[in-house]
mmCIF file of N, CA and C in Angstrom:
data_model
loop_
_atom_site.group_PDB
_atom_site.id
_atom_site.type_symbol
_atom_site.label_atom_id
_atom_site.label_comp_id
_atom_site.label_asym_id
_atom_site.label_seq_id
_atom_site.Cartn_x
_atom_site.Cartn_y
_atom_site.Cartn_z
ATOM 1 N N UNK A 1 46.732 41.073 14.275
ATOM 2 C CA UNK A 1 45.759 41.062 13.195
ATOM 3 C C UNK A 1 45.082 39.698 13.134
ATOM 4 N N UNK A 2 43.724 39.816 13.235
ATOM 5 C CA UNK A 2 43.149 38.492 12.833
ATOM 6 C C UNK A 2 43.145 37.880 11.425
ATOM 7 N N UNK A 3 43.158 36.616 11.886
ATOM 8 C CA UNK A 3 43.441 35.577 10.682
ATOM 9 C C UNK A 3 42.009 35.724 9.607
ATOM 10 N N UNK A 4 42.188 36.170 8.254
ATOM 11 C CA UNK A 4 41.011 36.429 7.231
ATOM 12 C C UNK A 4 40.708 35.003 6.806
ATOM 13 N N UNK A 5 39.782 34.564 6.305
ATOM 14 C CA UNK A 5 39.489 33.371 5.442
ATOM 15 C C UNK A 5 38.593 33.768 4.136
ATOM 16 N N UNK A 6 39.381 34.138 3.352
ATOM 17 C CA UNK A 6 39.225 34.603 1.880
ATOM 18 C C UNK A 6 38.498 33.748 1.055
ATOM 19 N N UNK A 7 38.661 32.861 0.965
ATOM 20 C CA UNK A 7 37.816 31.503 0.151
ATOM 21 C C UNK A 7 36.740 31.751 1.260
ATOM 22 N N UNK A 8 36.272 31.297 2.459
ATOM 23 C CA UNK A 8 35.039 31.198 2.932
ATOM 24 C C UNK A 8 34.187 32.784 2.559
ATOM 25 N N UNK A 9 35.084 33.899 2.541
ATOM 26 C CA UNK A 9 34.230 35.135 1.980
ATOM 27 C C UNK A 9 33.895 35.391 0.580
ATOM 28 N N UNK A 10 34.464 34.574 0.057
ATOM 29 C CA UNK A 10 34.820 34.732 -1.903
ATOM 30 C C UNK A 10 33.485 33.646 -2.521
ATOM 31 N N UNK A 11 33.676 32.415 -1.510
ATOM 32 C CA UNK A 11 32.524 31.130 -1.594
ATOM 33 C C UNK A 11 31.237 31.977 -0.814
ATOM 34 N N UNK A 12 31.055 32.658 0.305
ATOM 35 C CA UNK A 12 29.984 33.429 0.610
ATOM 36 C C UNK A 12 28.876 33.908 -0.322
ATOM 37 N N UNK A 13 29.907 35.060 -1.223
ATOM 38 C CA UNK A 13 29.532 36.229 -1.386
ATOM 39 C C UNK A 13 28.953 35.140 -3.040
ATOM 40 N N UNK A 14 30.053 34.837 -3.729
ATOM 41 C CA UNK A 14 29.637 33.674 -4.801
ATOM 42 C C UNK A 14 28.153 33.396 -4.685
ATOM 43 N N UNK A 15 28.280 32.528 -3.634
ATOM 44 C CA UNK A 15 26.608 31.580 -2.703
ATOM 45 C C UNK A 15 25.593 32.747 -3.139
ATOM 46 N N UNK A 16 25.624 34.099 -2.145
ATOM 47 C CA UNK A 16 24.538 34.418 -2.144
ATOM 48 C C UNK A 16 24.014 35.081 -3.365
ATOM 49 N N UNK A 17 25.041 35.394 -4.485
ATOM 50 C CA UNK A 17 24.948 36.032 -5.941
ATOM 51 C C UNK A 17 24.295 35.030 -6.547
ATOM 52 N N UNK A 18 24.580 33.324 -6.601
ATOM 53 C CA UNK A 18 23.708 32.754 -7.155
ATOM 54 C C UNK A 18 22.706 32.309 -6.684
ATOM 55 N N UNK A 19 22.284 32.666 -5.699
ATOM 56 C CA UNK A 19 21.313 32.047 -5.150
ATOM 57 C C UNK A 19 20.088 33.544 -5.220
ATOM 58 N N UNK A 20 20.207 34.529 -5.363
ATOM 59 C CA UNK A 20 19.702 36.010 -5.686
ATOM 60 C C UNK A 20 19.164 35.334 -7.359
ATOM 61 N N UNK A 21 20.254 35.314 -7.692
ATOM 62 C CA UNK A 21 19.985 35.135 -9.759
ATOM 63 C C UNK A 21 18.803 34.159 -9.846
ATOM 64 N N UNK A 22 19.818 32.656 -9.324
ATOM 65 C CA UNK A 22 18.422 31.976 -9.594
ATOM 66 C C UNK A 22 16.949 32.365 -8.993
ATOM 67 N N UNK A 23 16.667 32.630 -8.221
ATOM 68 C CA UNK A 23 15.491 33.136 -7.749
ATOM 69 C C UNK A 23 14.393 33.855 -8.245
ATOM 70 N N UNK A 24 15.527 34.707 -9.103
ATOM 71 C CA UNK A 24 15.290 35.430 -10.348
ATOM 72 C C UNK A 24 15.323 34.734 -12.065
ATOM 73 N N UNK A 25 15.504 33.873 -11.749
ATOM 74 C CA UNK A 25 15.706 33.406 -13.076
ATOM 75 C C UNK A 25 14.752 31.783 -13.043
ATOM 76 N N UNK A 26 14.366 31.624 -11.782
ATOM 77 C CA UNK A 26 13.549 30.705 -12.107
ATOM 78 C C UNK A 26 12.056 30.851 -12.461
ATOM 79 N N UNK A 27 11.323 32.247 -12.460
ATOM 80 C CA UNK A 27 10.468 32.259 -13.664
ATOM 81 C C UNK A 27 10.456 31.739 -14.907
ATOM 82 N N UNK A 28 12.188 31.354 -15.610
ATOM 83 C CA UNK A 28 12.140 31.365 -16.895
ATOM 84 C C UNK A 28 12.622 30.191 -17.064
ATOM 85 N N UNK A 29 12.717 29.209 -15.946
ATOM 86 C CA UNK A 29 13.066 27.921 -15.588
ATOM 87 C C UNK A 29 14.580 27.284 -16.242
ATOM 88 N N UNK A 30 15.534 28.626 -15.452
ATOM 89 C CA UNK A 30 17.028 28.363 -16.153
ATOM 90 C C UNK A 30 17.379 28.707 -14.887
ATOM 91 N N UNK A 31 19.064 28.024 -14.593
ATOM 92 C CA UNK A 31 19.492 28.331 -13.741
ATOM 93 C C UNK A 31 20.820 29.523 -13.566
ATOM 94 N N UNK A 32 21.298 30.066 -12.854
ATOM 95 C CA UNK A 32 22.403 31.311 -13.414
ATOM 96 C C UNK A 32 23.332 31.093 -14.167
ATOM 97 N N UNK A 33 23.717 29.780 -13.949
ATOM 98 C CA UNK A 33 24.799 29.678 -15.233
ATOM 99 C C UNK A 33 24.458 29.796 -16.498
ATOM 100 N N UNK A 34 22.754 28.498 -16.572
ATOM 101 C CA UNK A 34 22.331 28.852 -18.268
ATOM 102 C C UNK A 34 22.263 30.300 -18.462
ATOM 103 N N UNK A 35 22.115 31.054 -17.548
ATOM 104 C CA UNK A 35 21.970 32.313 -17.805
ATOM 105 C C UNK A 35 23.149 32.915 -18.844
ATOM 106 N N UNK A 36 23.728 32.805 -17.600
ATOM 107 C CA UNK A 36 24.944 33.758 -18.279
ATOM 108 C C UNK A 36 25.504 33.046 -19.611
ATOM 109 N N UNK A 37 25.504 31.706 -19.699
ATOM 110 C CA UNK A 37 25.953 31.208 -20.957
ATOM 111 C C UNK A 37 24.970 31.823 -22.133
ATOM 112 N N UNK A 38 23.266 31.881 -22.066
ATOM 113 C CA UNK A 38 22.577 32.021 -22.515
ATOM 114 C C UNK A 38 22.646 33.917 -23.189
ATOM 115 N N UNK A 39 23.532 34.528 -21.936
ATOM 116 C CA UNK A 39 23.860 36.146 -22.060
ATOM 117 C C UNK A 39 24.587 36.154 -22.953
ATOM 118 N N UNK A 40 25.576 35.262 -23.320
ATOM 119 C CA UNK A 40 27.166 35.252 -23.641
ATOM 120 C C UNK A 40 26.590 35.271 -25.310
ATOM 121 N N UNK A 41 25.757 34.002 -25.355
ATOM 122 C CA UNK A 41 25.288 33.555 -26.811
ATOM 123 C C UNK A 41 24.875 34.752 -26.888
ATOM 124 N N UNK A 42 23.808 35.434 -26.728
ATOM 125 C CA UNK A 42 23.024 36.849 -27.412
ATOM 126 C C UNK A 42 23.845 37.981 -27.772
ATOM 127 N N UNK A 43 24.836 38.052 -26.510
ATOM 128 C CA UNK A 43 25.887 39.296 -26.682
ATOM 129 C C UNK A 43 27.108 39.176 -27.628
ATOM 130 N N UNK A 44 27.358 37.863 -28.420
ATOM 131 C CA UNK A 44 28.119 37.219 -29.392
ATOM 132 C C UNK A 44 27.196 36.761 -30.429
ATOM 133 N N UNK A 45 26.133 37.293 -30.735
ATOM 134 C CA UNK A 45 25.497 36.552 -31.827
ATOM 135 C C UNK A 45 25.676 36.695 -33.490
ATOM 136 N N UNK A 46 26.874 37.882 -33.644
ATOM 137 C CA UNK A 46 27.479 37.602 -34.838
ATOM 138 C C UNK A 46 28.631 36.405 -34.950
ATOM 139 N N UNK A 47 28.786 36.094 -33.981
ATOM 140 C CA UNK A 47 29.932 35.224 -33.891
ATOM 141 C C UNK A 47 29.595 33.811 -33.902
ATOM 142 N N UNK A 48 30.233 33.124 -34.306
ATOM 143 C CA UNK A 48 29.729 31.326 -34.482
ATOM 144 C C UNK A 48 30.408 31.176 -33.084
ATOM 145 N N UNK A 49 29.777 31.141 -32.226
ATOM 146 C CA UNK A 49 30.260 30.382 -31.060
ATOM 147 C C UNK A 49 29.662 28.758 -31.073
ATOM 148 N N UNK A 50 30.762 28.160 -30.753
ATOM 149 C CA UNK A 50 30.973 26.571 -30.702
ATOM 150 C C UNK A 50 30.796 26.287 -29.110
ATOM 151 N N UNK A 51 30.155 24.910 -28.953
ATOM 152 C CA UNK A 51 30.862 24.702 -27.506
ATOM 153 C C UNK A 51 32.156 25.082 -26.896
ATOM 154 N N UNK A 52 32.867 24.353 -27.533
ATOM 155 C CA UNK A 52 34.540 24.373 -27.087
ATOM 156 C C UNK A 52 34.686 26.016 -27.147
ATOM 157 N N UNK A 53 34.525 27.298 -27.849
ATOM 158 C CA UNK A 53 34.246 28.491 -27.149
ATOM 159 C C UNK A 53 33.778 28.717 -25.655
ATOM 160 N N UNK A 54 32.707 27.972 -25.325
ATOM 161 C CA UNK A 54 32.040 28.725 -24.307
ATOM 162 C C UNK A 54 33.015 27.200 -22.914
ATOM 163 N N UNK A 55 33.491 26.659 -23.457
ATOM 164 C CA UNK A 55 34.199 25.872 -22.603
ATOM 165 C C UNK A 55 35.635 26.979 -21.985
ATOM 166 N N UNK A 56 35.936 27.535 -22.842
ATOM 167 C CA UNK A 56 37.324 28.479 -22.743
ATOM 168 C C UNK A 56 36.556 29.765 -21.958
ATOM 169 N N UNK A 57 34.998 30.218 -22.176
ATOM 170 C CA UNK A 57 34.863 31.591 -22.137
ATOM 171 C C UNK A 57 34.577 30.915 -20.069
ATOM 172 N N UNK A 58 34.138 30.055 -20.232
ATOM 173 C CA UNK A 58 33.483 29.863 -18.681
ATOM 174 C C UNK A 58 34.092 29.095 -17.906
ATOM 175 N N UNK A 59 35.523 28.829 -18.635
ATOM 176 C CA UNK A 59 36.250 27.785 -17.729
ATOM 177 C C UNK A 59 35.747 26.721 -17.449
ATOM 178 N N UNK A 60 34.857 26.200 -18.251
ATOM 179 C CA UNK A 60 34.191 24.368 -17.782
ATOM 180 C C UNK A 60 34.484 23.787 -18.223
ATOM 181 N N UNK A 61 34.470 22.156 -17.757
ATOM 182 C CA UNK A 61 34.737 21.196 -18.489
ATOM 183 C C UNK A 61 33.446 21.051 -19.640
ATOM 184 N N UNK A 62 33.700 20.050 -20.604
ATOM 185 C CA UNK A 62 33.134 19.942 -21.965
ATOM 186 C C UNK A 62 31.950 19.454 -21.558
ATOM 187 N N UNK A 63 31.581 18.538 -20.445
ATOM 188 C CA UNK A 63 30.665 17.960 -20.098
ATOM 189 C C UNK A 63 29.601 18.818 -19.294
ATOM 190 N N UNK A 64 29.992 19.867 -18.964
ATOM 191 C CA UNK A 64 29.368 21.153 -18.132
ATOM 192 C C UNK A 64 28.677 21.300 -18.701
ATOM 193 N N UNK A 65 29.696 22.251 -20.042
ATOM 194 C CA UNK A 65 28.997 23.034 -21.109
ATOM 195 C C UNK A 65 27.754 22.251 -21.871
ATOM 196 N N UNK A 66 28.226 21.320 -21.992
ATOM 197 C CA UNK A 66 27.188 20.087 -22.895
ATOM 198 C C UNK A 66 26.389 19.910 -22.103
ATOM 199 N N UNK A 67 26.086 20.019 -20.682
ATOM 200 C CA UNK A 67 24.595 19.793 -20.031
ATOM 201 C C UNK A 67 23.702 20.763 -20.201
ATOM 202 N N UNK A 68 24.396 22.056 -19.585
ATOM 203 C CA UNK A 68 23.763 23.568 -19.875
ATOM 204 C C UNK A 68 23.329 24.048 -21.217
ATOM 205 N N UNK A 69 23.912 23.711 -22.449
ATOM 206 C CA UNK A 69 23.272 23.467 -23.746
ATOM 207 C C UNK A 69 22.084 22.769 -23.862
ATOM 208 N N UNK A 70 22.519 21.590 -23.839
ATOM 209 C CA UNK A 70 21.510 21.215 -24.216
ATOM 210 C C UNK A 70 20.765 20.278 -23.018
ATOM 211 N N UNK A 71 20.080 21.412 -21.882
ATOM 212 C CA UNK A 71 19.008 21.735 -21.106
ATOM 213 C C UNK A 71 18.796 22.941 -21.455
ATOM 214 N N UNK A 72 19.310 23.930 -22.060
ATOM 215 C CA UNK A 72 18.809 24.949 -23.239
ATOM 216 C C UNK A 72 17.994 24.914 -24.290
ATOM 217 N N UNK A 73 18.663 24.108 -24.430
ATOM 218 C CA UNK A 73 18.320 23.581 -26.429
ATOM 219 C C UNK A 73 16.664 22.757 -26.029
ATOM 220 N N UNK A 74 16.757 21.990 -25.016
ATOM 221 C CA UNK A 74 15.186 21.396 -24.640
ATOM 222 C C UNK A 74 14.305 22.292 -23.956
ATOM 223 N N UNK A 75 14.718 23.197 -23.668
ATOM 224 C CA UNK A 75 13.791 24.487 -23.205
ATOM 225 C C UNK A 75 13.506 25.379 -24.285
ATOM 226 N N UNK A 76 14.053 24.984 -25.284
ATOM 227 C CA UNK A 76 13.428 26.097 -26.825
ATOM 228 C C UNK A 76 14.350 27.093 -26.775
ATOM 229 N N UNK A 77 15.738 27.828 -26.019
ATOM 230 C CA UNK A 77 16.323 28.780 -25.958
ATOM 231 C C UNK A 77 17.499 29.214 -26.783
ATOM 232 N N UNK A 78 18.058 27.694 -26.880
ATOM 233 C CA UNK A 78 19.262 27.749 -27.806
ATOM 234 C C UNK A 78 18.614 26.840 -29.079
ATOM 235 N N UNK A 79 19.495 26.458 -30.253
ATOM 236 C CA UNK A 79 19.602 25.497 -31.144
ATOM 237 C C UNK A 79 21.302 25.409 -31.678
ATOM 238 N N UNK A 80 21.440 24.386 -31.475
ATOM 239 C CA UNK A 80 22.729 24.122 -32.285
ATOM 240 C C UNK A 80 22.766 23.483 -33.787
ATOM 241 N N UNK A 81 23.766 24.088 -34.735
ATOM 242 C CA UNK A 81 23.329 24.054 -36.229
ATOM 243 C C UNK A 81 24.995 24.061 -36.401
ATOM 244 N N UNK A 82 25.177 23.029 -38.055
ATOM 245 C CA UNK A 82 26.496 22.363 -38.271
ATOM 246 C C UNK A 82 27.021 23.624 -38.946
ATOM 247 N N UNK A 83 28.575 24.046 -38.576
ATOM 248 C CA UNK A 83 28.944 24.960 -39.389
ATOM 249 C C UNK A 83 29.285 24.591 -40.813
ATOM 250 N N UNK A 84 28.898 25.859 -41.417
ATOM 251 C CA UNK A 84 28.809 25.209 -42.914
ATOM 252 C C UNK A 84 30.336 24.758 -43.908
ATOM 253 N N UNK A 85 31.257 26.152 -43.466
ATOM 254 C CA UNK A 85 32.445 26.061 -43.174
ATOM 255 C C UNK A 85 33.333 24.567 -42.698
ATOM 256 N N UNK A 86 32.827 24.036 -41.727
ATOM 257 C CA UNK A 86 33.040 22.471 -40.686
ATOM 258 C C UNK A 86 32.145 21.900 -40.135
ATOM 259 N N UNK A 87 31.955 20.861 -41.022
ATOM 260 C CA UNK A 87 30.517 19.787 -40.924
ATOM 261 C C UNK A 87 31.080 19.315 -39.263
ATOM 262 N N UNK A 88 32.296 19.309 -38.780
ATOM 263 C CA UNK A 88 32.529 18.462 -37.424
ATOM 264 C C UNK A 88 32.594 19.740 -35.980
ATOM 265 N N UNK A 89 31.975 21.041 -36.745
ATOM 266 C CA UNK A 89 31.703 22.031 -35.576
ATOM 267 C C UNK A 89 30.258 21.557 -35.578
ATOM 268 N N UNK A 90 29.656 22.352 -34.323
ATOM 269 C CA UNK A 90 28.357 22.396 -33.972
ATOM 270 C C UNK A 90 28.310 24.009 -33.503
ATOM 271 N N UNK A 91 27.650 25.274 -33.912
ATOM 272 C CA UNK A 91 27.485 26.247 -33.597
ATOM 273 C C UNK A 91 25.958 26.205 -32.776
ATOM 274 N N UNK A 92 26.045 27.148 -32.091
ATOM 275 C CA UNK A 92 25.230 27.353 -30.862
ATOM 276 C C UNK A 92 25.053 28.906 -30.709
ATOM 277 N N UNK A 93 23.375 28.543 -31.553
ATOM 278 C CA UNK A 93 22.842 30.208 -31.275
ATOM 279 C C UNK A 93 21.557 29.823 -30.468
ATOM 280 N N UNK A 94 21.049 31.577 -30.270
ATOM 281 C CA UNK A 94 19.891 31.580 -29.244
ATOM 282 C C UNK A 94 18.778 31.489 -30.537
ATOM 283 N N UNK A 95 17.998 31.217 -29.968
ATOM 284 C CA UNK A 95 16.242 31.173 -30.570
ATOM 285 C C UNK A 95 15.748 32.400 -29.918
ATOM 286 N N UNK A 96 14.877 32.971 -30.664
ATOM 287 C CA UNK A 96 14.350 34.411 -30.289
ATOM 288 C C UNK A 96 13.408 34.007 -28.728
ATOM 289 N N UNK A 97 13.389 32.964 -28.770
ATOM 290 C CA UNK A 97 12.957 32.460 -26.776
ATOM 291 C C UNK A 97 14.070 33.118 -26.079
ATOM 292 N N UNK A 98 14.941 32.646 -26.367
ATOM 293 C CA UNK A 98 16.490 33.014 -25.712
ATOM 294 C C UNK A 98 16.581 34.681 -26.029
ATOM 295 N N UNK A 99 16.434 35.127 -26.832
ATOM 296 C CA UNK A 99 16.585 36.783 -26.884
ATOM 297 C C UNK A 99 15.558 37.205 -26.297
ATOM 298 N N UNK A 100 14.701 36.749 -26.021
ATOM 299 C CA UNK A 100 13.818 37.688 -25.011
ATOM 300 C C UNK A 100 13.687 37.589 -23.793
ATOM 301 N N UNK A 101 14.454 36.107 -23.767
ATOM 302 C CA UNK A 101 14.706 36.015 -21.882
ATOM 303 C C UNK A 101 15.664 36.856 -21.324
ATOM 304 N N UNK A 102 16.819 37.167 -22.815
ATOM 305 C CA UNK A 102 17.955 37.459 -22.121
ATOM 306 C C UNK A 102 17.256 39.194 -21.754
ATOM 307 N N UNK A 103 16.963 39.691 -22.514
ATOM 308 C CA UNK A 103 16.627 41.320 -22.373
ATOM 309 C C UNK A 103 15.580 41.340 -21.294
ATOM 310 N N UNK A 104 14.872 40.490 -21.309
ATOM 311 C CA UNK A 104 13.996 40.356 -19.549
ATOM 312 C C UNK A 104 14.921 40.627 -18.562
ATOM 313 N N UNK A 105 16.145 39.423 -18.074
ATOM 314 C CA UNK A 105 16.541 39.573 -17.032
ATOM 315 C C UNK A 105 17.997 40.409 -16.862
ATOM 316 N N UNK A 106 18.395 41.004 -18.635
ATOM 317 C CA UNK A 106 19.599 41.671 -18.309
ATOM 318 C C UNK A 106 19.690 42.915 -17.147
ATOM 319 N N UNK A 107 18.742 43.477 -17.423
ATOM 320 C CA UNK A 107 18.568 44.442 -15.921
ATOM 321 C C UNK A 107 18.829 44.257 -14.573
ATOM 322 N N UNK A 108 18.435 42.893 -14.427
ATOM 323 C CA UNK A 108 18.434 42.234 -12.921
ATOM 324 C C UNK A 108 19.940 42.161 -12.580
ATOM 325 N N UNK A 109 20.976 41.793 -13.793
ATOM 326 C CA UNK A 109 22.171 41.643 -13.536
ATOM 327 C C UNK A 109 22.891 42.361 -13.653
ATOM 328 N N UNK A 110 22.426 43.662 -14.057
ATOM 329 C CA UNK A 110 23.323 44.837 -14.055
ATOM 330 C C UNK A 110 23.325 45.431 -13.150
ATOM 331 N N UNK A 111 21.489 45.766 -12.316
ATOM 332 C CA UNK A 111 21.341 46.075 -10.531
ATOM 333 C C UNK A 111 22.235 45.401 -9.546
ATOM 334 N N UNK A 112 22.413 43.817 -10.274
ATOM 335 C CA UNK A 112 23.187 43.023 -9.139
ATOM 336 C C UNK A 112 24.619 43.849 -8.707
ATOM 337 N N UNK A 113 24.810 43.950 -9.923
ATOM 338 C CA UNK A 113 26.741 44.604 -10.188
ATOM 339 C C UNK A 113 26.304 46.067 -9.089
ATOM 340 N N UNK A 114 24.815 46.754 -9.415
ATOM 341 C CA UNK A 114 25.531 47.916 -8.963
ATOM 342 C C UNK A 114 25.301 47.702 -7.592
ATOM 343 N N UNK A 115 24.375 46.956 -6.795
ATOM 344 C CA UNK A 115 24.111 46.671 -5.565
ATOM 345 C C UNK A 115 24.993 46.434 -4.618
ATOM 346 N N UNK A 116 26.250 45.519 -5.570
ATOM 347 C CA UNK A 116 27.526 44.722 -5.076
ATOM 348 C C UNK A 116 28.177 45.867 -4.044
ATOM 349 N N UNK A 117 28.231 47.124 -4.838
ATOM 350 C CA UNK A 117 29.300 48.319 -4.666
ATOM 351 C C UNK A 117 28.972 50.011 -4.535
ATOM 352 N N UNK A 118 27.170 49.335 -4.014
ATOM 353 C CA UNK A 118 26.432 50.802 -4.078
ATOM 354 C C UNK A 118 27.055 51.730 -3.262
ATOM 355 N N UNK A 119 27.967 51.347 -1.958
ATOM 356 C CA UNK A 119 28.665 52.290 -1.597
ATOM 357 C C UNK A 119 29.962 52.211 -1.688
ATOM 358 N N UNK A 120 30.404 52.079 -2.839
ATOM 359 C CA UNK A 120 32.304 52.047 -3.331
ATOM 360 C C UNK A 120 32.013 53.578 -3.851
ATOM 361 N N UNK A 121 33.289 54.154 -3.336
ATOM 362 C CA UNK A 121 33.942 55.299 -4.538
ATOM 363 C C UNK A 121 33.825 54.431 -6.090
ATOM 364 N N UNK A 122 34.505 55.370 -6.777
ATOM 365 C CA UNK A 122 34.488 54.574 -8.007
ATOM 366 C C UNK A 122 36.334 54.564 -7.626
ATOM 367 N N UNK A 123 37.614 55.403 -6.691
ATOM 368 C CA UNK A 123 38.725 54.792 -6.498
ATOM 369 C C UNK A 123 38.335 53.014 -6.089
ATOM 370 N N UNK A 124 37.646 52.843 -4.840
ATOM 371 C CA UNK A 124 37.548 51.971 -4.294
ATOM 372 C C UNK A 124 37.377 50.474 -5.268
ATOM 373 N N UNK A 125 36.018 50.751 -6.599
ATOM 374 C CA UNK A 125 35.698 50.148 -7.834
ATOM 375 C C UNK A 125 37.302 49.615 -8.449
ATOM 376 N N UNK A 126 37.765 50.529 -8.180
ATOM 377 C CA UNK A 126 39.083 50.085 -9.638
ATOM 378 C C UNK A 126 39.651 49.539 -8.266
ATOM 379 N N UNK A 127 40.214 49.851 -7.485
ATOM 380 C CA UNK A 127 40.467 49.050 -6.558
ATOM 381 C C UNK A 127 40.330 47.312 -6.267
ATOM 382 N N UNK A 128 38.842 47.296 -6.266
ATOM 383 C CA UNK A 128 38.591 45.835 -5.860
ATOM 384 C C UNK A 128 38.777 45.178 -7.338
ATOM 385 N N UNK A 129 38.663 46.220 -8.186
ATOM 386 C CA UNK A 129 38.587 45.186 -9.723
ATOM 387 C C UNK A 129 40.395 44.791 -9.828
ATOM 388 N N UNK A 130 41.257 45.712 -9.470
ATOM 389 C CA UNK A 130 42.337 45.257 -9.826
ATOM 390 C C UNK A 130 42.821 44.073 -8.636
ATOM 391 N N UNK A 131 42.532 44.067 -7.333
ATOM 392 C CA UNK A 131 42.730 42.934 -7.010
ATOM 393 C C UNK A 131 42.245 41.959 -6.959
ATOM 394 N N UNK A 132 40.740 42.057 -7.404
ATOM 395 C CA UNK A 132 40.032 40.301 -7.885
ATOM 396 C C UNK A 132 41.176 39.957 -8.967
ATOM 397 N N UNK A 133 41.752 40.717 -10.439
ATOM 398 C CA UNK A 133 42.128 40.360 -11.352
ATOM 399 C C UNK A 133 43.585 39.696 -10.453
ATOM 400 N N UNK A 134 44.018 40.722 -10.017
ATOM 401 C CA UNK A 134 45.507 39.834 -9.572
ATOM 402 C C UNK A 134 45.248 38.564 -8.324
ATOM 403 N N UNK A 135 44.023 38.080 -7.713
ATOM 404 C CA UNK A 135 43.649 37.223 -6.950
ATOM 405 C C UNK A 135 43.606 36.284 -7.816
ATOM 406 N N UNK A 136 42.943 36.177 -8.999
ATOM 407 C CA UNK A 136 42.716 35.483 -10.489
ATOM 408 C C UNK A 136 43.921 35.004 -10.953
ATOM 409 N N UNK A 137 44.942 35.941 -11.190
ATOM 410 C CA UNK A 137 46.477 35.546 -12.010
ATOM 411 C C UNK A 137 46.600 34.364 -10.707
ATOM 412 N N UNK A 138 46.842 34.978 -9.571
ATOM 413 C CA UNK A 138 47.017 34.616 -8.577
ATOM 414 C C UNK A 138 47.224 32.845 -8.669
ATOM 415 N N UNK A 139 45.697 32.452 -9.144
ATOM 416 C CA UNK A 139 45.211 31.286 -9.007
ATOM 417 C C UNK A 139 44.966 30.648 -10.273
ATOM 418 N N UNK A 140 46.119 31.467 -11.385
ATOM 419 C CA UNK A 140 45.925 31.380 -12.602
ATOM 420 C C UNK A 140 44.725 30.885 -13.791
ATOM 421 N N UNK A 141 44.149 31.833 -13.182
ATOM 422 C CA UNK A 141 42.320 32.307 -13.922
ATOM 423 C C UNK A 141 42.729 33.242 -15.094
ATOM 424 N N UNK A 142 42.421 32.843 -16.335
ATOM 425 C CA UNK A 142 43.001 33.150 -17.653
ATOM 426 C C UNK A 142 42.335 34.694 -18.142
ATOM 427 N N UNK A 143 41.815 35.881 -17.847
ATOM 428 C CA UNK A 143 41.033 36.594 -18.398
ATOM 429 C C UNK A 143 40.588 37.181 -19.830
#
């Protein structure tokens, strides 16, 4: 049996997903991560999400999250506002800029998903989903 190299196919396939998004997402002059952070805010927008949330939801360091904010926040997409509850939170919602980018390109990322696996069974689907998840424990990736 030949020797697999899993990270060079995992870093591949990664590569060419963001490099598809942004392509797509640089009409709106964000890159895939603001994206998806930018998805996360809209699809949580009853929720006071804080930085330190989206630090836990995306696995980044604080300094990540804090660039991608606020290169948000200067693109008109997000605003961050003091919780009223805790003058020493900072909550982080979208600006209706940000809700209409997100419903622009949510489509693009749902084609992506189905493109991934246009020819999986749906056995095959639960398949690869249960061993990304145990590749994840694996490498103790928190879900």
């Amino acid at each position: 049996m030949n020797e697999t190299n899993y990270q060079y196919q995992v870093r591949m396939i990664g590569h060419q997903m963001q490099q598809l998004a942004n392509k797509k997402l640089e009409v709106y002059h964000i890159t895939h991560e603001q994206g998806h952070v930018l998805d996360y805010l809209v699809t949580h927008l009853e929720k006071n999400i804080t930085q330190k949330k989206l630090e836990q939801v995306f696995n980044r360091k604080g300094s990540s999250i804090s660039s991608i904010v606020t290169n948000l926040e200067k693109k008109g997409f997000v605003e961050r506002k003091t919780d009223l509850n805790d003058e020493r939170r900072k909550i982080i919602r979208p600006l209706p800029k940000g809700l209409e980018v997100v419903q622009n390109f949510k489509q693009f990322f749902k084609q992506l998903e189905k493109d991934m696996t246009i020819d999986f069974s749906e056995d095959e689907k639960e398949l690869l989903t249960a061993l990304l998840n145990r590749i994840g424990r694996n490498l103790g990736v928190k879900n």
